[in-house]
Every structure is written in structure tokens, then in C-alpha cells.
CSV table of C-alpha atoms in Angstrom, one decimal:
chain,number,residue,atom,x,y,z
A,1,UNK,CA,-26.2,-45.2,-7.6
A,2,UNK,CA,-29.2,-43.1,-8.3
A,3,UNK,CA,-31.0,-45.0,-5.6
A,4,UNK,CA,-28.5,-43.6,-3.0
A,5,UNK,CA,-29.4,-40.1,-3.9
A,6,UNK,CA,-25.8,-38.9,-3.9
A,7,UNK,CA,-25.2,-35.2,-4.3
A,8,UNK,CA,-24.0,-35.2,-7.9
A,9,UNK,CA,-27.1,-37.1,-9.0
A,10,UNK,CA,-29.4,-34.8,-6.9
A,11,UNK,CA,-27.7,-31.7,-8.5
A,12,UNK,CA,-28.2,-33.1,-12.0
A,13,UNK,CA,-31.9,-33.9,-11.2
A,14,UNK,CA,-32.5,-30.4,-9.7
A,15,UNK,CA,-30.8,-28.7,-12.7
A,16,UNK,CA,-33.0,-30.6,-15.1
A,17,UNK,CA,-36.1,-29.8,-13.1
A,18,UNK,CA,-36.8,-33.2,-11.7
A,19,UNK,CA,-37.7,-33.8,-8.0
A,20,UNK,CA,-35.0,-35.4,-5.8
A,21,UNK,CA,-37.2,-38.4,-5.1
A,22,UNK,CA,-37.1,-39.3,-8.8
A,23,UNK,CA,-33.5,-40.4,-8.4
A,24,UNK,CA,-34.6,-43.1,-6.0
A,25,UNK,CA,-37.2,-44.4,-8.5
A,26,UNK,CA,-34.6,-44.2,-11.3
A,27,UNK,CA,-32.0,-45.9,-9.1
A,28,UNK,CA,-34.3,-48.9,-8.4
A,29,UNK,CA,-34.9,-49.4,-12.1
A,30,UNK,CA,-31.2,-49.1,-12.8
A,31,UNK,CA,-30.2,-51.7,-10.2
A,32,UNK,CA,-32.8,-54.2,-11.4
A,33,UNK,CA,-31.8,-53.6,-15.0
A,34,UNK,CA,-28.1,-54.1,-14.1
A,35,UNK,CA,-28.8,-57.4,-12.4
A,36,UNK,CA,-30.8,-58.7,-15.3
A,37,UNK,CA,-28.3,-57.7,-17.9
A,38,UNK,CA,-25.4,-59.4,-16.1
A,39,UNK,CA,-27.4,-62.6,-15.2
A,40,UNK,CA,-27.0,-65.6,-17.4
A,41,UNK,CA,-29.8,-66.3,-20.0
A,42,UNK,CA,-33.1,-64.6,-19.1
A,43,UNK,CA,-33.6,-63.3,-22.7
A,44,UNK,CA,-37.2,-62.0,-22.0
A,45,UNK,CA,-36.2,-60.0,-18.9
A,46,UNK,CA,-33.2,-58.7,-20.8
A,47,UNK,CA,-35.4,-57.1,-23.4
A,48,UNK,CA,-37.2,-55.2,-20.6
A,49,UNK,CA,-33.9,-54.2,-19.0
A,50,UNK,CA,-32.4,-52.9,-22.3
A,51,UNK,CA,-35.7,-51.1,-23.1
A,52,UNK,CA,-35.7,-49.4,-19.7
A,53,UNK,CA,-32.1,-48.3,-20.1
A,54,UNK,CA,-32.7,-46.9,-23.6
A,55,UNK,CA,-35.8,-45.0,-22.4
A,56,UNK,CA,-33.8,-43.5,-19.5
A,57,UNK,CA,-30.7,-42.5,-21.4
A,58,UNK,CA,-32.6,-41.0,-24.3
A,59,UNK,CA,-34.8,-39.1,-21.8
A,60,UNK,CA,-31.6,-37.8,-20.1
A,61,UNK,CA,-30.2,-36.7,-23.4
A,62,UNK,CA,-33.4,-34.9,-24.4
A,63,UNK,CA,-33.6,-33.2,-20.9
A,64,UNK,CA,-30.1,-31.7,-21.3
A,65,UNK,CA,-31.0,-30.5,-24.9
A,66,UNK,CA,-34.2,-29.0,-23.6
A,67,UNK,CA,-32.4,-27.1,-20.9
A,68,UNK,CA,-29.9,-25.8,-23.4
A,69,UNK,CA,-26.9,-27.5,-21.8
A,70,UNK,CA,-23.5,-27.7,-23.5
A,71,UNK,CA,-22.5,-30.8,-25.6
A,72,UNK,CA,-20.3,-31.8,-22.6
A,73,UNK,CA,-23.5,-32.7,-20.7
A,74,UNK,CA,-24.7,-34.9,-23.5
A,75,UNK,CA,-21.5,-37.1,-23.6
A,76,UNK,CA,-22.5,-39.4,-20.8
A,77,UNK,CA,-26.1,-40.2,-22.0
A,78,UNK,CA,-24.9,-40.6,-25.6
A,79,UNK,CA,-22.1,-42.9,-24.6
A,80,UNK,CA,-24.4,-45.1,-22.5
A,81,UNK,CA,-27.0,-45.2,-25.3
A,82,UNK,CA,-24.3,-46.5,-27.6
A,83,UNK,CA,-23.0,-49.0,-25.1
A,84,UNK,CA,-26.5,-50.3,-24.3
A,85,UNK,CA,-27.4,-50.8,-28.0
A,86,UNK,CA,-24.0,-52.4,-28.6
A,87,UNK,CA,-24.6,-54.8,-25.7
A,88,UNK,CA,-28.1,-55.6,-27.0
A,89,UNK,CA,-26.9,-56.2,-30.5
A,90,UNK,CA,-23.9,-58.4,-29.6
A,91,UNK,CA,-25.3,-60.5,-26.8
A,92,UNK,CA,-24.9,-64.3,-27.4
A,93,UNK,CA,-27.7,-66.5,-28.6
A,94,UNK,CA,-28.4,-67.9,-25.1
A,95,UNK,CA,-29.2,-64.3,-23.9
A,96,UNK,CA,-31.2,-63.5,-27.0
A,97,UNK,CA,-33.4,-66.4,-28.1
A,98,UNK,CA,-36.8,-66.7,-26.5
A,99,UNK,CA,-37.6,-70.1,-25.1
A,100,UNK,CA,-40.7,-71.9,-26.5
A,101,UNK,CA,-43.8,-71.2,-24.6
A,102,UNK,CA,-44.8,-74.0,-22.2
A,103,UNK,CA,-48.5,-73.3,-23.0
A,104,UNK,CA,-50.3,-75.3,-25.6
A,105,UNK,CA,-50.6,-73.7,-29.0
A,106,UNK,CA,-54.0,-75.2,-29.6
A,107,UNK,CA,-57.2,-75.1,-27.6
A,108,UNK,CA,-56.4,-71.6,-26.3
A,109,UNK,CA,-59.3,-70.4,-24.2
A,110,UNK,CA,-61.6,-68.0,-26.0
A,111,UNK,CA,-62.3,-66.3,-22.7
A,112,UNK,CA,-58.6,-65.8,-22.2
A,113,UNK,CA,-58.2,-64.4,-25.7
A,114,UNK,CA,-61.1,-62.0,-25.2
A,115,UNK,CA,-59.6,-60.9,-21.9
A,116,UNK,CA,-56.3,-60.4,-23.6
A,117,UNK,CA,-57.7,-58.1,-26.3
A,118,UNK,CA,-59.8,-56.1,-23.8
A,119,UNK,CA,-56.8,-55.4,-21.7
A,120,UNK,CA,-54.5,-54.7,-24.7
A,121,UNK,CA,-57.0,-52.4,-26.4
A,122,UNK,CA,-57.5,-50.4,-23.2
A,123,UNK,CA,-53.8,-50.0,-22.6
A,124,UNK,CA,-53.1,-49.2,-26.2
A,125,UNK,CA,-55.9,-46.6,-26.2
A,126,UNK,CA,-54.6,-45.0,-23.1
A,127,UNK,CA,-51.1,-44.9,-24.5
A,128,UNK,CA,-52.4,-43.4,-27.8
A,129,UNK,CA,-54.7,-40.8,-26.2
A,130,UNK,CA,-52.3,-40.1,-23.4
A,131,UNK,CA,-49.4,-39.7,-25.9
A,132,UNK,CA,-51.3,-37.1,-27.9
A,133,UNK,CA,-52.2,-35.2,-24.7
A,134,UNK,CA,-48.7,-35.4,-23.5
A,135,UNK,CA,-47.3,-34.0,-26.7
A,136,UNK,CA,-49.8,-31.2,-26.7
A,137,UNK,CA,-49.2,-30.7,-23.0
A,138,UNK,CA,-52.8,-30.0,-22.2
A,139,UNK,CA,-53.7,-28.6,-18.8
A,140,UNK,CA,-55.0,-31.9,-17.5
A,141,UNK,CA,-51.6,-33.7,-17.8
A,142,UNK,CA,-49.6,-30.5,-17.1
A,143,UNK,CA,-51.3,-30.1,-13.7
A,144,UNK,CA,-50.5,-33.7,-12.8
A,145,UNK,CA,-46.7,-33.5,-13.6
A,146,UNK,CA,-46.4,-30.1,-12.0
A,147,UNK,CA,-48.2,-31.5,-8.9
A,148,UNK,CA,-45.7,-34.4,-8.7
A,149,UNK,CA,-42.7,-31.9,-9.1
A,150,UNK,CA,-41.7,-33.0,-12.6
A,151,UNK,CA,-40.8,-30.6,-15.5
A,152,UNK,CA,-43.5,-30.2,-18.0
A,153,UNK,CA,-41.1,-31.1,-20.9
A,154,UNK,CA,-41.2,-34.6,-19.5
A,155,UNK,CA,-44.6,-34.9,-21.2
A,156,UNK,CA,-42.9,-34.6,-24.6
A,157,UNK,CA,-40.5,-37.4,-23.8
A,158,UNK,CA,-43.4,-39.6,-22.6
A,159,UNK,CA,-45.6,-38.7,-25.6
A,160,UNK,CA,-42.9,-39.6,-28.1
A,161,UNK,CA,-42.6,-43.1,-26.5
A,162,UNK,CA,-46.3,-43.7,-25.8
A,163,UNK,CA,-47.5,-43.4,-29.4
A,164,UNK,CA,-45.2,-46.1,-31.0
A,165,UNK,CA,-45.9,-48.2,-27.9
A,166,UNK,CA,-49.6,-48.1,-28.6
A,167,UNK,CA,-49.0,-49.2,-32.2
A,168,UNK,CA,-46.6,-52.0,-31.2
A,169,UNK,CA,-49.1,-53.5,-28.8
A,170,UNK,CA,-51.8,-53.7,-31.5
A,171,UNK,CA,-49.8,-54.7,-34.6
A,172,UNK,CA,-49.2,-58.4,-35.4
A,173,UNK,CA,-45.9,-60.1,-34.9
A,174,UNK,CA,-42.8,-58.2,-33.8
A,175,UNK,CA,-42.5,-59.8,-30.3
A,176,UNK,CA,-39.3,-58.0,-29.3
A,177,UNK,CA,-40.9,-54.6,-30.1
A,178,UNK,CA,-44.0,-55.6,-28.1
A,179,UNK,CA,-41.7,-56.5,-25.1
A,180,UNK,CA,-40.2,-53.0,-25.3
A,181,UNK,CA,-43.7,-51.5,-25.4
A,182,UNK,CA,-44.8,-53.6,-22.4
A,183,UNK,CA,-41.6,-52.6,-20.5
A,184,UNK,CA,-42.2,-48.9,-21.2
A,185,UNK,CA,-45.8,-49.0,-20.1
A,186,UNK,CA,-45.0,-50.9,-16.9
A,187,UNK,CA,-42.1,-48.5,-16.1
A,188,UNK,CA,-44.4,-45.5,-16.8
A,189,UNK,CA,-47.3,-46.6,-14.7
A,190,UNK,CA,-45.3,-48.1,-11.8
A,191,UNK,CA,-43.2,-44.8,-11.6
A,192,UNK,CA,-46.5,-42.8,-11.6
A,193,UNK,CA,-47.8,-44.9,-8.7
A,194,UNK,CA,-44.5,-44.5,-6.8
A,195,UNK,CA,-44.5,-40.7,-7.5
A,196,UNK,CA,-48.1,-40.2,-6.2
A,197,UNK,CA,-47.3,-42.3,-3.1
A,198,UNK,CA,-44.1,-40.3,-2.4
A,199,UNK,CA,-45.8,-36.9,-2.5
A,200,UNK,CA,-48.5,-38.2,-0.2
A,201,UNK,CA,-51.4,-38.3,-2.5
A,202,UNK,CA,-54.6,-40.1,-1.5
A,203,UNK,CA,-55.9,-43.3,-3.0
A,204,UNK,CA,-57.9,-41.4,-5.5
A,205,UNK,CA,-54.8,-40.3,-7.5
A,206,UNK,CA,-53.2,-43.7,-7.3
A,207,UNK,CA,-56.1,-45.7,-8.7
A,208,UNK,CA,-55.7,-44.8,-12.4
A,209,UNK,CA,-52.0,-45.6,-12.8
A,210,UNK,CA,-52.5,-48.8,-10.6
A,211,UNK,CA,-55.4,-50.0,-12.8
A,212,UNK,CA,-53.4,-49.3,-16.0
A,213,UNK,CA,-50.4,-51.1,-14.5
A,214,UNK,CA,-52.6,-54.1,-13.8
A,215,UNK,CA,-54.1,-54.0,-17.3
A,216,UNK,CA,-50.7,-54.0,-18.8
A,217,UNK,CA,-49.5,-57.0,-16.8
A,218,UNK,CA,-52.8,-58.8,-17.7
A,219,UNK,CA,-52.3,-58.1,-21.4
A,220,UNK,CA,-48.7,-59.4,-21.1
A,221,UNK,CA,-49.6,-62.5,-19.2
A,222,UNK,CA,-52.6,-63.5,-21.4
A,223,UNK,CA,-51.0,-62.8,-24.8
A,224,UNK,CA,-51.7,-65.7,-27.2
A,225,UNK,CA,-49.0,-68.4,-27.6
A,226,UNK,CA,-48.2,-67.2,-31.2
A,227,UNK,CA,-47.0,-64.0,-29.6
A,228,UNK,CA,-45.0,-65.7,-26.9
A,229,UNK,CA,-42.6,-67.8,-29.0
A,230,UNK,CA,-41.4,-67.9,-32.5
A,231,UNK,CA,-42.3,-70.9,-34.6
A,232,UNK,CA,-39.3,-73.0,-35.5
A,233,UNK,CA,-38.2,-72.6,-39.1
A,234,UNK,CA,-38.9,-75.5,-41.3
A,235,UNK,CA,-35.8,-77.5,-41.9
A,236,UNK,CA,-34.9,-78.3,-45.5
A,237,UNK,CA,-33.0,-81.4,-46.5
A,238,UNK,CA,-29.4,-80.6,-47.4
A,239,UNK,CA,-29.2,-83.8,-49.5
A,240,UNK,CA,-32.0,-84.0,-51.9
A,241,UNK,CA,-32.0,-86.7,-54.5
């Protein structure tokens, strides 16, 4: 419903200091997430949908706290955080298990692996450095969010998510956590591109988030097979002599 920019949602956004156009961006993500969550199977996309919903609901809760709103304003975001986590935890196996990767697990191109690590390290570095800058709310990033019409406290929300995202992309294993990190990065960079386009910025301001969005997708697409599917557990004989 956020995509329709209905008055109650516009009033909430204005009260929290967000530009009205942000509700359209948010609404697009909500609609896509809703479709994916309700669709059968699609476990990989569901991780992205759940991640996006948690990011948005926790961000809404933090925004109300920052503005000093009453507990009544927190009821909605908190309930939806709980419902989202409950749905994520209780979803059946067909909506949870990642399907085996169709790519071969041997003979993985060295060039592809190098490209993966270059893209991943660049994205992780930006998330780490950007996360610190956001938490410190230095002038460089403050000027950008103020220019786009966002409240500067949004930088704190972004910084809190960016730092663990950077760690998740670089640490071994933990595929589900990596998917959440990729989802957060894609949502952040895509929303930044949409925001700059909406306020009428020139190509110069759109280049950086577009490049980072492309690097994130390249890292995700080129990740090694061992990160794309779990190895089946070795079966043990139930009837041993």
C-alpha cells in the first residue's frame, strides 16, 4: 500500500522526516516481497524477501524511537517484526531448503573466482567504510541524505546493518546470512539510485550507487559453488553388522 502513497502513509513518512517519494520506493519492495513470500517454493528469493521486511520493520521501529514517539507507535512495527520472524522460522522445508547448484563443483574457472573476490571485496569494503561513516554521520554522507530529503538519523540505521553485512560477505560458510547481506546491499544501492533519479540528479550522482549495485550482483552471481548449495550430509548405515 505504500506504493499508492495513501495519506496515512504519507503522514507517517513526513512525521518521521522521510520524503513522500520514499513511500513509493518502500511500496515497490513490499509488493515484491509479498509476492515472493506467498509464492510456492522459491527458497532463495524468500530469504531476500524476509531480509528486506526485517530491515524495513526494524528501521521503522528505530525511526519512531528516535522521534520520541509513544509506545503505541511501536506496536505495528514490532508486531510485524514478530510475524515476519515467525513466518521465516516456521516455513515448510519446500520453502526453506536451497536446491543444489546446477553448476559443476569442480573445474570452477580461476578467472571467475578472481572476479568474484574482486567484486566481493570491493562491496564489503564499501559496506564497512560506509557503515563507519554512516554511524559517525560525517559531513560527506550527511550532505547526501539531506540532499535526497532523508533524515540524518537514517545513517545510523544504515550503518548498523552495513557493518555486519560486510563481515557476512567475507566470512566462510553461513549462506543464509550471506543472502541477507546481499539483499540488504541490493536494496540499499537500488533505493539510492531510485532516490537520486527521483530528485532529478544528474548522471554523476547516480554512477556510484549503480556501480556498487552492479558489483553486488556480480559477486552474488559468481559466488563459488560451495557457497551456492550445501553439501549433502553423509548417510550412515542404520543396520551395521
